[in-house]
Amino acid sequence: MFFIGAIIGALSIGIVTDFLGRKLTFMLDLLSIGILAILSALVTSPVELYIIRFLLGIATGGDYPAAMTLVAEFMPRIYRGRGMTYLWVNFTLGGVSAYIVGYILYNLIGATPLEWRIMLGSVAIPAFIGVLLRSTLPESPRWAIFKEKYDKANEATKKAIGKIFSIDELKYARTQIHLFEKSPRSEKVAIGRLLKYIVPIVIAAFCFNLIPGALATLNPSILSALGITKSGTLLYSAFFLGIQTIATYIVAMSVERVKRINFLVLGGILESLASFMVILIYHTPILLLLLFTIISYGAFTAIPVVRNFGSELFPTKIRGTTSGIVMAGDRLASAAGIFITPLLFEGHNVLRLFSTYGILGIIGIGVILPLYSILHIENLSLEDIQKK
């Protein structure tokens, strides 16, 4: 229910960010997350929990495009890839923290209703802290210029870099960030070109994230079925997400020097090969841990790049929308993975589960390779990328 809500939130609120602005949207998203987290800890029936988790998913899904577009539109071109990827470093650190908290609670109070209520309610703490921190940020000047809100654009640039621009300068800037011409024919051609990029990117996001999206939630169950103790599965899972954090950090530090698309292809290859190899050695715990580590590392070498493409490749007019579309594909993978993984793994069928995972990795690489020569956007401004 959470991931289904996230799909809807990424699609709908991504569009909203293009109309209402980046800052307002991601302030309201995070405030909603905090309130709904508290409510989820106080539910009295499964139906209440389903509904609140669904609503929490909408708020969380909507936070991705709002935050990503604001970072993309503020960062200088030589730091943009790094700045955006740091979002995903903290994304994975959140997963590590969740598993460690779960491990501590499991050993202190056991698998009781109190444990899961604390787990769900604790999300409110970082959410409310985040609202306070985000309140200090200005609106995206690119969005404000595009909407001809020149006073708001100057408020943002003054707060960010201490500089105010003339109206003529801002109007000229607007011509640089305006992709679509007014003629319907030109707009139709432009939309066709956008679909040429966004469709394979969404498919790649789905393929690369289905494995870690499912394993992040189901790792304890899979590892327990393969002979690892209950509490040990939580530490193992924290370790796997820690590997994802390391992989994402390496991408963040190197993404302006190494072509983004190379990270995506390399990550997909590692993820796919390791999935196929699990079939051969899953009965050996040490080797299984190694391959799960490679899967985690490969996935989050590719995933940050493909997620960032939603905000980097597309024009300001629709950047929130395209970012939301890519994240919807990513969240759809998590929802689908949670649903189909138990079906594929029924009877501990490792062959069926991990061959499917490996094939998905190959598909993800295959759909993105035709764009390989085009997706070289290192050190280009958002406007230069738009023109290219």
Short mmCIF file of N, CA and C in Angstrom, two decimals, residues 229-381:
data_model
loop_
_atom_site.label_atom_id
_atom_site.label_comp_id
_atom_site.label_asym_id
_atom_site.label_seq_id
_atom_site.Cartn_x
_atom_site.Cartn_y
_atom_site.Cartn_z
N THR A 229 19.75 -16.58 11.25
CA THR A 229 18.87 -16.32 12.40
C THR A 229 18.06 -15.05 12.21
N LYS A 230 16.93 -14.94 12.94
CA LYS A 230 16.01 -13.81 12.78
C LYS A 230 16.69 -12.48 13.03
N SER A 231 17.32 -12.31 14.18
CA SER A 231 17.95 -11.03 14.48
C SER A 231 19.14 -10.80 13.55
N GLY A 232 19.81 -11.88 13.16
CA GLY A 232 20.93 -11.76 12.25
C GLY A 232 20.52 -11.22 10.89
N THR A 233 19.30 -11.56 10.46
CA THR A 233 18.84 -11.08 9.15
C THR A 233 18.72 -9.56 9.13
N LEU A 234 18.41 -8.95 10.29
CA LEU A 234 18.30 -7.50 10.36
C LEU A 234 19.67 -6.84 10.20
N LEU A 235 20.69 -7.43 10.83
CA LEU A 235 22.03 -6.88 10.69
C LEU A 235 22.57 -7.10 9.28
N TYR A 236 22.29 -8.29 8.71
CA TYR A 236 22.69 -8.54 7.33
C TYR A 236 22.08 -7.49 6.40
N SER A 237 20.78 -7.21 6.62
CA SER A 237 20.07 -6.26 5.76
C SER A 237 20.63 -4.85 5.93
N ALA A 238 20.96 -4.48 7.17
CA ALA A 238 21.60 -3.18 7.40
C ALA A 238 22.94 -3.11 6.67
N PHE A 239 23.65 -4.22 6.67
CA PHE A 239 24.94 -4.29 5.97
C PHE A 239 24.74 -4.07 4.46
N PHE A 240 23.73 -4.74 3.87
CA PHE A 240 23.48 -4.60 2.44
C PHE A 240 23.17 -3.15 2.08
N LEU A 241 22.35 -2.49 2.91
CA LEU A 241 22.05 -1.09 2.64
C LEU A 241 23.26 -0.20 2.88
N GLY A 242 24.14 -0.62 3.80
CA GLY A 242 25.39 0.09 3.98
C GLY A 242 26.25 0.04 2.73
N ILE A 243 26.25 -1.12 2.07
CA ILE A 243 26.97 -1.25 0.79
C ILE A 243 26.35 -0.32 -0.25
N GLN A 244 25.03 -0.20 -0.25
CA GLN A 244 24.37 0.72 -1.16
C GLN A 244 24.80 2.16 -0.88
N THR A 245 24.96 2.49 0.39
CA THR A 245 25.41 3.83 0.76
C THR A 245 26.81 4.10 0.21
N ILE A 246 27.69 3.11 0.36
CA ILE A 246 29.07 3.26 -0.15
C ILE A 246 29.05 3.43 -1.67
N ALA A 247 28.26 2.59 -2.35
CA ALA A 247 28.19 2.67 -3.81
C ALA A 247 27.69 4.04 -4.25
N THR A 248 26.65 4.53 -3.59
CA THR A 248 26.08 5.82 -3.95
C THR A 248 27.06 6.96 -3.68
N TYR A 249 27.79 6.85 -2.58
CA TYR A 249 28.78 7.88 -2.24
C TYR A 249 29.89 7.92 -3.29
N ILE A 250 30.33 6.74 -3.74
CA ILE A 250 31.36 6.69 -4.79
C ILE A 250 30.85 7.34 -6.07
N VAL A 251 29.58 7.07 -6.42
CA VAL A 251 29.00 7.72 -7.59
C VAL A 251 28.98 9.24 -7.40
N ALA A 252 28.56 9.69 -6.20
CA ALA A 252 28.47 11.13 -5.94
C ALA A 252 29.83 11.81 -6.11
N MET A 253 30.88 11.16 -5.63
CA MET A 253 32.21 11.78 -5.68
C MET A 253 32.84 11.73 -7.07
N SER A 254 32.32 10.84 -7.94
CA SER A 254 32.97 10.63 -9.24
C SER A 254 32.11 11.04 -10.42
N VAL A 255 30.87 11.41 -10.17
CA VAL A 255 29.90 11.53 -11.26
C VAL A 255 30.23 12.69 -12.21
N GLU A 256 31.00 13.67 -11.78
CA GLU A 256 31.35 14.77 -12.67
C GLU A 256 32.60 14.45 -13.50
N ARG A 257 33.29 13.37 -13.14
CA ARG A 257 34.50 12.98 -13.89
C ARG A 257 34.26 11.75 -14.76
N VAL A 258 33.45 10.83 -14.26
CA VAL A 258 33.11 9.61 -15.01
C VAL A 258 31.71 9.82 -15.60
N LYS A 259 31.54 9.46 -16.85
CA LYS A 259 30.24 9.66 -17.49
C LYS A 259 29.14 8.95 -16.71
N ARG A 260 28.05 9.67 -16.48
CA ARG A 260 26.93 9.12 -15.72
C ARG A 260 26.46 7.78 -16.29
N ILE A 261 26.33 7.74 -17.61
CA ILE A 261 25.82 6.55 -18.27
C ILE A 261 26.72 5.33 -18.03
N ASN A 262 28.03 5.55 -17.82
CA ASN A 262 28.92 4.43 -17.53
C ASN A 262 28.60 3.80 -16.18
N PHE A 263 28.27 4.63 -15.20
CA PHE A 263 27.85 4.10 -13.90
C PHE A 263 26.59 3.25 -14.05
N LEU A 264 25.68 3.74 -14.87
CA LEU A 264 24.41 3.04 -15.03
C LEU A 264 24.63 1.66 -15.66
N VAL A 265 25.43 1.61 -16.70
CA VAL A 265 25.68 0.33 -17.39
C VAL A 265 26.47 -0.62 -16.48
N LEU A 266 27.53 -0.11 -15.84
CA LEU A 266 28.33 -0.95 -14.95
C LEU A 266 27.48 -1.51 -13.82
N GLY A 267 26.66 -0.67 -13.20
CA GLY A 267 25.81 -1.14 -12.12
C GLY A 267 24.84 -2.21 -12.56
N GLY A 268 24.26 -2.02 -13.75
CA GLY A 268 23.33 -3.02 -14.26
C GLY A 268 24.00 -4.36 -14.53
N ILE A 269 25.22 -4.32 -15.06
CA ILE A 269 25.96 -5.56 -15.33
C ILE A 269 26.25 -6.31 -14.03
N LEU A 270 26.75 -5.59 -13.02
CA LEU A 270 27.06 -6.23 -11.72
C LEU A 270 25.81 -6.83 -11.10
N GLU A 271 24.72 -6.07 -11.13
CA GLU A 271 23.46 -6.53 -10.54
C GLU A 271 22.96 -7.79 -11.23
N SER A 272 23.02 -7.81 -12.55
CA SER A 272 22.51 -8.94 -13.32
C SER A 272 23.38 -10.19 -13.14
N LEU A 273 24.70 -10.04 -13.28
CA LEU A 273 25.60 -11.19 -13.16
C LEU A 273 25.53 -11.82 -11.78
N ALA A 274 25.52 -10.97 -10.74
CA ALA A 274 25.46 -11.50 -9.38
C ALA A 274 24.16 -12.24 -9.13
N SER A 275 23.07 -11.76 -9.71
CA SER A 275 21.78 -12.44 -9.55
C SER A 275 21.82 -13.85 -10.15
N PHE A 276 22.41 -13.98 -11.34
CA PHE A 276 22.52 -15.29 -11.96
C PHE A 276 23.43 -16.22 -11.14
N MET A 277 24.49 -15.65 -10.56
CA MET A 277 25.43 -16.48 -9.80
C MET A 277 24.85 -16.98 -8.48
N VAL A 278 23.87 -16.25 -7.93
CA VAL A 278 23.20 -16.73 -6.71
C VAL A 278 22.62 -18.12 -6.94
N ILE A 279 22.13 -18.37 -8.15
CA ILE A 279 21.52 -19.66 -8.47
C ILE A 279 22.50 -20.80 -8.25
N LEU A 280 23.79 -20.54 -8.49
CA LEU A 280 24.80 -21.59 -8.43
C LEU A 280 25.32 -21.85 -7.02
N ILE A 281 25.36 -20.83 -6.17
CA ILE A 281 26.08 -20.99 -4.89
C ILE A 281 25.24 -20.58 -3.67
N TYR A 282 23.89 -20.52 -3.82
CA TYR A 282 23.07 -20.01 -2.71
C TYR A 282 23.18 -20.88 -1.45
N HIS A 283 23.62 -22.13 -1.59
CA HIS A 283 23.73 -23.02 -0.44
C HIS A 283 24.99 -22.75 0.38
N THR A 284 25.85 -21.84 -0.08
CA THR A 284 27.07 -21.49 0.65
C THR A 284 26.90 -20.10 1.26
N PRO A 285 26.65 -19.98 2.59
CA PRO A 285 26.30 -18.70 3.21
C PRO A 285 27.30 -17.58 2.93
N ILE A 286 28.60 -17.86 2.99
CA ILE A 286 29.59 -16.80 2.81
C ILE A 286 29.54 -16.26 1.37
N LEU A 287 29.44 -17.16 0.40
CA LEU A 287 29.36 -16.72 -0.99
C LEU A 287 28.03 -16.01 -1.27
N LEU A 288 26.98 -16.48 -0.61
CA LEU A 288 25.67 -15.83 -0.77
C LEU A 288 25.75 -14.39 -0.27
N LEU A 289 26.38 -14.18 0.87
CA LEU A 289 26.56 -12.84 1.40
C LEU A 289 27.35 -11.98 0.42
N LEU A 290 28.39 -12.56 -0.18
CA LEU A 290 29.21 -11.81 -1.15
C LEU A 290 28.38 -11.39 -2.36
N LEU A 291 27.56 -12.30 -2.88
CA LEU A 291 26.77 -11.98 -4.06
C LEU A 291 25.67 -10.96 -3.74
N PHE A 292 25.04 -11.09 -2.58
CA PHE A 292 24.05 -10.08 -2.18
C PHE A 292 24.73 -8.71 -2.05
N THR A 293 25.97 -8.73 -1.60
CA THR A 293 26.73 -7.48 -1.49
C THR A 293 26.96 -6.88 -2.87
N ILE A 294 27.32 -7.72 -3.84
CA ILE A 294 27.55 -7.24 -5.21
C ILE A 294 26.25 -6.72 -5.82
N ILE A 295 25.14 -7.42 -5.57
CA ILE A 295 23.84 -6.97 -6.06
C ILE A 295 23.52 -5.59 -5.51
N SER A 296 23.73 -5.41 -4.18
CA SER A 296 23.46 -4.12 -3.56
C SER A 296 24.35 -3.03 -4.13
N TYR A 297 25.64 -3.36 -4.30
CA TYR A 297 26.59 -2.37 -4.82
C TYR A 297 26.24 -2.00 -6.27
N GLY A 298 25.98 -3.02 -7.10
CA GLY A 298 25.66 -2.75 -8.50
C GLY A 298 24.38 -1.95 -8.65
N ALA A 299 23.36 -2.32 -7.88
CA ALA A 299 22.08 -1.63 -8.00
C ALA A 299 22.23 -0.14 -7.72
N PHE A 300 22.97 0.19 -6.66
CA PHE A 300 23.07 1.61 -6.29
C PHE A 300 24.28 2.29 -6.91
N THR A 301 24.90 1.63 -7.87
CA THR A 301 25.76 2.33 -8.81
C THR A 301 24.92 2.85 -9.96
N ALA A 302 23.87 2.11 -10.31
CA ALA A 302 23.01 2.49 -11.43
C ALA A 302 21.83 3.37 -11.02
N ILE A 303 21.19 3.04 -9.90
CA ILE A 303 19.92 3.67 -9.53
C ILE A 303 20.03 5.19 -9.33
N PRO A 304 21.03 5.71 -8.62
CA PRO A 304 21.08 7.18 -8.45
C PRO A 304 21.14 7.92 -9.78
N VAL A 305 21.88 7.37 -10.74
CA VAL A 305 22.02 8.03 -12.04
C VAL A 305 20.69 8.06 -12.78
N VAL A 306 20.02 6.93 -12.83
CA VAL A 306 18.77 6.88 -13.59
C VAL A 306 17.68 7.71 -12.90
N ARG A 307 17.70 7.77 -11.57
CA ARG A 307 16.75 8.64 -10.87
C ARG A 307 17.04 10.11 -11.19
N ASN A 308 18.31 10.48 -11.19
CA ASN A 308 18.67 11.88 -11.45
C ASN A 308 18.32 12.32 -12.86
N PHE A 309 18.34 11.40 -13.81
CA PHE A 309 18.02 11.76 -15.19
C PHE A 309 16.66 12.42 -15.30
N GLY A 310 15.72 12.03 -14.45
CA GLY A 310 14.37 12.62 -14.50
C GLY A 310 14.38 14.11 -14.27
N SER A 311 15.35 14.60 -13.49
CA SER A 311 15.44 16.04 -13.21
C SER A 311 16.50 16.74 -14.05
N GLU A 312 17.45 16.00 -14.58
CA GLU A 312 18.56 16.63 -15.31
C GLU A 312 18.28 16.81 -16.80
N LEU A 313 17.55 15.89 -17.41
CA LEU A 313 17.45 15.86 -18.87
C LEU A 313 16.31 16.70 -19.43
N PHE A 314 15.39 17.12 -18.58
CA PHE A 314 14.14 17.67 -19.10
C PHE A 314 13.98 19.14 -18.69
N PRO A 315 13.18 19.90 -19.43
CA PRO A 315 13.10 21.35 -19.23
C PRO A 315 12.36 21.76 -17.96
N THR A 316 12.61 23.00 -17.55
CA THR A 316 12.04 23.53 -16.31
C THR A 316 10.52 23.45 -16.31
N LYS A 317 9.93 23.66 -17.47
CA LYS A 317 8.46 23.66 -17.58
C LYS A 317 7.85 22.37 -17.05
N ILE A 318 8.55 21.25 -17.27
CA ILE A 318 7.98 19.95 -16.89
C ILE A 318 8.94 19.14 -16.03
N ARG A 319 9.96 19.78 -15.44
CA ARG A 319 10.98 19.03 -14.71
C ARG A 319 10.39 18.27 -13.52
N GLY A 320 9.48 18.88 -12.78
CA GLY A 320 8.85 18.18 -11.68
C GLY A 320 8.04 16.98 -12.16
N THR A 321 7.35 17.16 -13.29
CA THR A 321 6.54 16.08 -13.85
C THR A 321 7.40 14.91 -14.30
N THR A 322 8.47 15.19 -15.05
CA THR A 322 9.32 14.10 -15.55
C THR A 322 10.06 13.42 -14.41
N SER A 323 10.49 14.19 -13.43
CA SER A 323 11.12 13.58 -12.26
C SER A 323 10.14 12.65 -11.55
N GLY A 324 8.89 13.10 -11.44
CA GLY A 324 7.86 12.26 -10.82
C GLY A 324 7.57 11.00 -11.61
N ILE A 325 7.60 11.11 -12.96
CA ILE A 325 7.35 9.93 -13.80
C ILE A 325 8.44 8.88 -13.59
N VAL A 326 9.71 9.34 -13.58
CA VAL A 326 10.82 8.40 -13.39
C VAL A 326 10.72 7.75 -12.01
N MET A 327 10.42 8.55 -10.98
CA MET A 327 10.31 7.99 -9.63
C MET A 327 9.09 7.08 -9.50
N ALA A 328 8.05 7.33 -10.28
CA ALA A 328 6.90 6.43 -10.27
C ALA A 328 7.30 5.05 -10.79
N GLY A 329 8.12 5.04 -11.86
CA GLY A 329 8.64 3.76 -12.35
C GLY A 329 9.49 3.06 -11.32
N ASP A 330 10.29 3.83 -10.60
CA ASP A 330 11.15 3.30 -9.54
C ASP A 330 10.33 2.72 -8.40
N ARG A 331 9.30 3.44 -7.98
CA ARG A 331 8.43 2.96 -6.88
C ARG A 331 7.54 1.81 -7.33
N LEU A 332 7.15 1.80 -8.60
CA LEU A 332 6.39 0.67 -9.13
C LEU A 332 7.21 -0.61 -9.02
N ALA A 333 8.52 -0.49 -9.23
CA ALA A 333 9.40 -1.65 -9.10
C ALA A 333 9.37 -2.19 -7.66
N SER A 334 9.39 -1.28 -6.68
CA SER A 334 9.35 -1.72 -5.28
C SER A 334 8.03 -2.42 -4.97
N ALA A 335 6.92 -1.84 -5.45
CA ALA A 335 5.61 -2.45 -5.22
C ALA A 335 5.52 -3.82 -5.89
N ALA A 336 5.95 -3.88 -7.16
CA ALA A 336 5.89 -5.14 -7.90
C ALA A 336 6.82 -6.17 -7.29
N GLY A 337 8.02 -5.72 -6.87
CA GLY A 337 8.98 -6.65 -6.28
C GLY A 337 8.47 -7.29 -5.01
N ILE A 338 7.83 -6.49 -4.17
CA ILE A 338 7.28 -7.03 -2.91
C ILE A 338 6.17 -8.04 -3.19
N PHE A 339 5.44 -7.82 -4.29
CA PHE A 339 4.33 -8.72 -4.62
C PHE A 339 4.81 -10.01 -5.28
N ILE A 340 5.73 -9.87 -6.26
CA ILE A 340 6.09 -11.06 -7.05
C ILE A 340 7.22 -11.88 -6.42
N THR A 341 8.05 -11.24 -5.58
CA THR A 341 9.17 -11.99 -5.01
C THR A 341 8.70 -13.19 -4.18
N PRO A 342 7.71 -13.04 -3.28
CA PRO A 342 7.25 -14.22 -2.55
C PRO A 342 6.67 -15.30 -3.47
N LEU A 343 6.02 -14.88 -4.55
CA LEU A 343 5.46 -15.86 -5.49
C LEU A 343 6.58 -16.63 -6.20
N LEU A 344 7.60 -15.89 -6.64
CA LEU A 344 8.72 -16.54 -7.32
C LEU A 344 9.54 -17.41 -6.38
N PHE A 345 9.60 -17.00 -5.11
CA PHE A 345 10.45 -17.69 -4.13
C PHE A 345 9.70 -18.82 -3.42
N GLU A 346 8.43 -19.01 -3.76
CA GLU A 346 7.62 -20.05 -3.11
C GLU A 346 8.32 -21.41 -3.24
N GLY A 347 8.38 -22.12 -2.12
CA GLY A 347 9.10 -23.38 -2.10
C GLY A 347 10.60 -23.20 -2.15
N HIS A 348 11.07 -21.99 -1.78
CA HIS A 348 12.51 -21.66 -1.80
C HIS A 348 13.10 -21.87 -3.20
N ASN A 349 12.35 -21.44 -4.21
CA ASN A 349 12.79 -21.62 -5.60
C ASN A 349 13.77 -20.51 -5.98
N VAL A 350 15.02 -20.72 -5.64
CA VAL A 350 16.06 -19.72 -5.89
C VAL A 350 16.26 -19.51 -7.39
N LEU A 351 16.20 -20.61 -8.17
CA LEU A 351 16.40 -20.52 -9.62
C LEU A 351 15.38 -19.57 -10.25
N ARG A 352 14.13 -19.75 -9.92
CA ARG A 352 13.07 -18.94 -10.52
C ARG A 352 13.20 -17.46 -10.12
N LEU A 353 13.49 -17.21 -8.84
CA LEU A 353 13.56 -15.83 -8.35
C LEU A 353 14.74 -15.08 -8.95
N PHE A 354 15.94 -15.65 -8.84
CA PHE A 354 17.13 -14.88 -9.21
C PHE A 354 17.40 -14.90 -10.72
N SER A 355 16.85 -15.87 -11.45
CA SER A 355 16.94 -15.78 -12.91
C SER A 355 16.06 -14.63 -13.41
N THR A 356 14.90 -14.44 -12.77
CA THR A 356 14.04 -13.30 -13.11
C THR A 356 14.76 -11.99 -12.82
N TYR A 357 15.41 -11.91 -11.65
CA TYR A 357 16.18 -10.72 -11.31
C TYR A 357 17.27 -10.44 -12.35
N GLY A 358 18.00 -11.49 -12.74
CA GLY A 358 19.08 -11.31 -13.70
C GLY A 358 18.59 -10.84 -15.05
N ILE A 359 17.47 -11.40 -15.50
CA ILE A 359 16.89 -11.00 -16.80
C ILE A 359 16.46 -9.54 -16.77
N LEU A 360 15.89 -9.10 -15.64
CA LEU A 360 15.48 -7.70 -15.52
C LEU A 360 16.68 -6.76 -15.66
N GLY A 361 17.81 -7.16 -15.07
CA GLY A 361 19.01 -6.34 -15.21
C GLY A 361 19.44 -6.20 -16.66
N ILE A 362 19.36 -7.29 -17.41
CA ILE A 362 19.73 -7.26 -18.84
C ILE A 362 18.79 -6.34 -19.61
N ILE A 363 17.50 -6.42 -19.30
CA ILE A 363 16.52 -5.55 -19.98
C ILE A 363 16.83 -4.08 -19.69
N GLY A 364 17.14 -3.78 -18.42
CA GLY A 364 17.45 -2.40 -18.05
C GLY A 364 18.62 -1.84 -18.83
N ILE A 365 19.67 -2.65 -18.98
CA ILE A 365 20.83 -2.21 -19.76
C ILE A 365 20.46 -2.06 -21.23
N GLY A 366 19.69 -3.02 -21.74
CA GLY A 366 19.33 -3.02 -23.16
C GLY A 366 18.54 -1.80 -23.59
N VAL A 367 17.60 -1.34 -22.75
CA VAL A 367 16.77 -0.21 -23.17
C VAL A 367 17.52 1.11 -23.11
N ILE A 368 18.57 1.18 -22.28
CA ILE A 368 19.28 2.45 -22.11
C ILE A 368 20.47 2.58 -23.07
N LEU A 369 21.00 1.46 -23.55
CA LEU A 369 22.19 1.51 -24.42
C LEU A 369 21.99 2.32 -25.70
N PRO A 370 20.80 2.28 -26.34
CA PRO A 370 20.64 3.11 -27.55
C PRO A 370 20.82 4.61 -27.30
N LEU A 371 20.68 5.04 -26.05
CA LEU A 371 20.86 6.44 -25.71
C LEU A 371 22.28 6.74 -25.22
N TYR A 372 23.16 5.74 -25.26
CA TYR A 372 24.47 5.86 -24.62
C TYR A 372 25.24 7.10 -25.09
N SER A 373 25.34 7.29 -26.39
CA SER A 373 26.16 8.40 -26.92
C SER A 373 25.52 9.75 -26.66
N ILE A 374 24.23 9.76 -26.42
CA ILE A 374 23.51 11.03 -26.24
C ILE A 374 23.58 11.51 -24.79
N LEU A 375 23.60 10.57 -23.85
CA LEU A 375 23.47 10.92 -22.43
C LEU A 375 24.79 11.28 -21.78
N HIS A 376 25.62 12.03 -22.50
CA HIS A 376 26.85 12.57 -21.94
C HIS A 376 26.57 14.02 -21.56
N ILE A 377 26.26 14.27 -20.31
CA ILE A 377 25.79 15.60 -19.90
C ILE A 377 26.68 16.20 -18.82
N GLU A 378 27.85 15.62 -18.61
CA GLU A 378 28.75 16.10 -17.57
C GLU A 378 29.18 17.54 -17.87
N ASN A 379 29.14 18.39 -16.84
CA ASN A 379 29.58 19.79 -16.92
C ASN A 379 28.74 20.64 -17.86
N LEU A 380 27.55 20.18 -18.19
CA LEU A 380 26.62 21.00 -18.97
C LEU A 380 25.58 21.61 -18.03
N SER A 381 25.19 22.85 -18.31
CA SER A 381 24.09 23.46 -17.55
C SER A 381 22.78 22.79 -17.95
#
